[in-house]
Amino acid sequence: MKIIVFLGIVFLTMGHQMAYSDRNDGADLLFIHGHVITMNDDLPQAEAVVIKNGKIIYVGNNKQAMMLAGRYSKVINLHGRTMIPGFHDVHIHALEAGSEVGGNCWLKGSRLKALKPQLLSCLQKQQGTDWLLAYGHELETLLEESQDPRGLLDSWINDRPVAIMEQSSHSVWANSKALIAAGITASDKNPRGGIIMRYTSGPRVGEPNGILLETAGEQVYDLALKPNPTAALINYEGLQWVMDELPQFGITSISDARVYWKRGWLKVWHQAEENEDLTVRVNLGLWAYPNEDDESQIEYLKKQFRYDPERLMQINQIKIYSDGIIHNTTAALKEPYNVSLYGVPATGLNYFDEQRLTKYIARLQPSGYDFHIHTIGDRGVHEALNAIENNRSEKPDHRHRLTHVEMIDDDDLPRFAKLNAIADMQVAGKFTLPENQYWQEPYLGKRAFRTYRLKDLHDSGAHYVLSSDWTVNDLNPFIGIHNAVNRGEQSITVEQALNAYTKAAAYVMRSEKRTGSIETGKEADLVVIDRDILAVPRKSIKNIRVLLTMLSGQVTYQSAEM
């Protein structure tokens, strides 16, 4: 595990009178004179935390804490600074964020013409594959500005395959070379869970127009990102960058929400664990490929399961999609869209329908896997809850969760608590705020303004968590908390939002007995921040900064101010 030597011990202890006992078996580290938000209902706040051998051995007052100091103990005076448990971000995309395979070109701009020079400059970064890969355009802009998406991209680059993933990751814009490489022709049927968009008029009518929705685009990226030694090295370097990035935001535990094992990503994670490069606790969510043979895929996944609380990395989650997203009109709805994209069914589509999802849970739940189910539309949510209910036992021990849950029917709200199904919502994006939900109105009508029902989930008694879905949204948990408490009628309290990022999220990772709160006997996964999150104005929460992050008592990030 990467650790950082304390640079500020002397500074923090200056001017503080301390008396050490002569005992040699004292604590390793003491934090005193702090404002400790424990997330422990029995002792919500404290002023001191004591650590020995990576674990918390005392939480309470300064006087009692100092009695545990010994000759070699390090004592840190927090001078009133706030300490909280380490954040658990249970939905991120680590390798998708960090890997430079293909160029990893991030495009910015609201008009297509602004993207061309950026894409051309990325040719110099192309590595690890014959494809030029990029991310970040908006599907709506592409559909509005270009009658011929494929032809436009061909006019920019036509000497190699190019694939540009839309900023939500649910569609791909491809040039002709890419379509030829992938074998996508006019005679091809849509893959399960995907749509090959086509020209609707002119001499090319019926041919692919370069826009590939959902699994149609995923299959192209699987081809472009086939494992090879160069790509493996680049992926590993990208993961190391992510490991440096996470502690800067106080993140001590993550769930990687989409481990594409056919791209060699599982091997990269294994290598990082072997080399002790992990700076966080990790639960891997192995991707369930919608177009793989069920029997062979299920048997492969069974063999990968691993859960050992003593290790930093677990392989104990399955990431599986029920549906798509709203602005592709692929999210599964109970009632038809007001307007659908050409070729997309009126109520959206399924990657895994209810019957198949039920089958996967039935076959993999006994191995110990928890399911992480992508559900955005109200039908997608309903069907995923049905699949969980179809596999319910008398004493359910699963930690299955529905992620995104942007639309929830009133009848399904109480089912989360009834079925012990966890709701995992991401609100760090500005587009999720009530004042910005108008963008969904063309597709949903009035339904657009009954999305992201965070407070309703809380009131229903559901076990809910907050996460980032980085890189779709900002990684910073304080932005997620800020948006959770500043969303009008669907706001929750600061304490509730903090709980959703710590204690409640530790439960998702089956780590609640070891992390998620600051309690005696738990791992010393701790974060010091620059202001009191419970006292600052709600509108200022997004400006909170992390000063120190620790994993099992080892420093993984320390700011210059600390």
GROMACS .gro file of C-alpha atoms in nm, residues 3 7 43 63 67 75-76 120 129 149 183 237 259 270 301 331 343 373 393 444 446 454 539 559:
model
   24
    3ILE     CA    1   0.185   0.557   0.221
    7LEU     CA    2   0.513   1.602   0.720
   43LEU     CA    3  -2.124   0.839   2.053
   63LYS     CA    4  -0.778   1.333   2.890
   67MET     CA    5  -0.355   0.818   2.913
   75VAL     CA    6   0.034   1.306   1.916
   76ILE     CA    7  -0.143   1.534   1.669
  120LEU     CA    8  -0.692   1.558  -3.437
  129THR     CA    9  -0.448  -0.017  -2.989
  149PRO     CA   10  -2.261   1.147  -3.840
  183GLY     CA   11  -1.820  -0.607  -3.911
  237GLU     CA   12  -0.021   0.304  -1.507
  259VAL     CA   13  -1.467  -0.451  -1.457
  270HIS     CA   14  -0.475  -0.847  -0.941
  301LEU     CA   15  -1.795  -1.563  -1.290
  331ALA     CA   16  -3.414   0.349  -2.013
  343GLY     CA   17  -3.527   0.237  -3.393
  373ILE     CA   18  -2.795  -0.352  -1.107
  393SER     CA   19  -3.476  -1.644   0.095
  444LEU     CA   20  -4.079   1.227  -2.037
  446LYS     CA   21  -4.433   1.585  -1.660
  454LEU     CA   22  -3.391   1.091  -0.277
  539LYS     CA   23  -2.445   2.618   0.001
  559SER     CA   24  -0.218   1.849   0.205
   0.00000   0.00000   0.00000
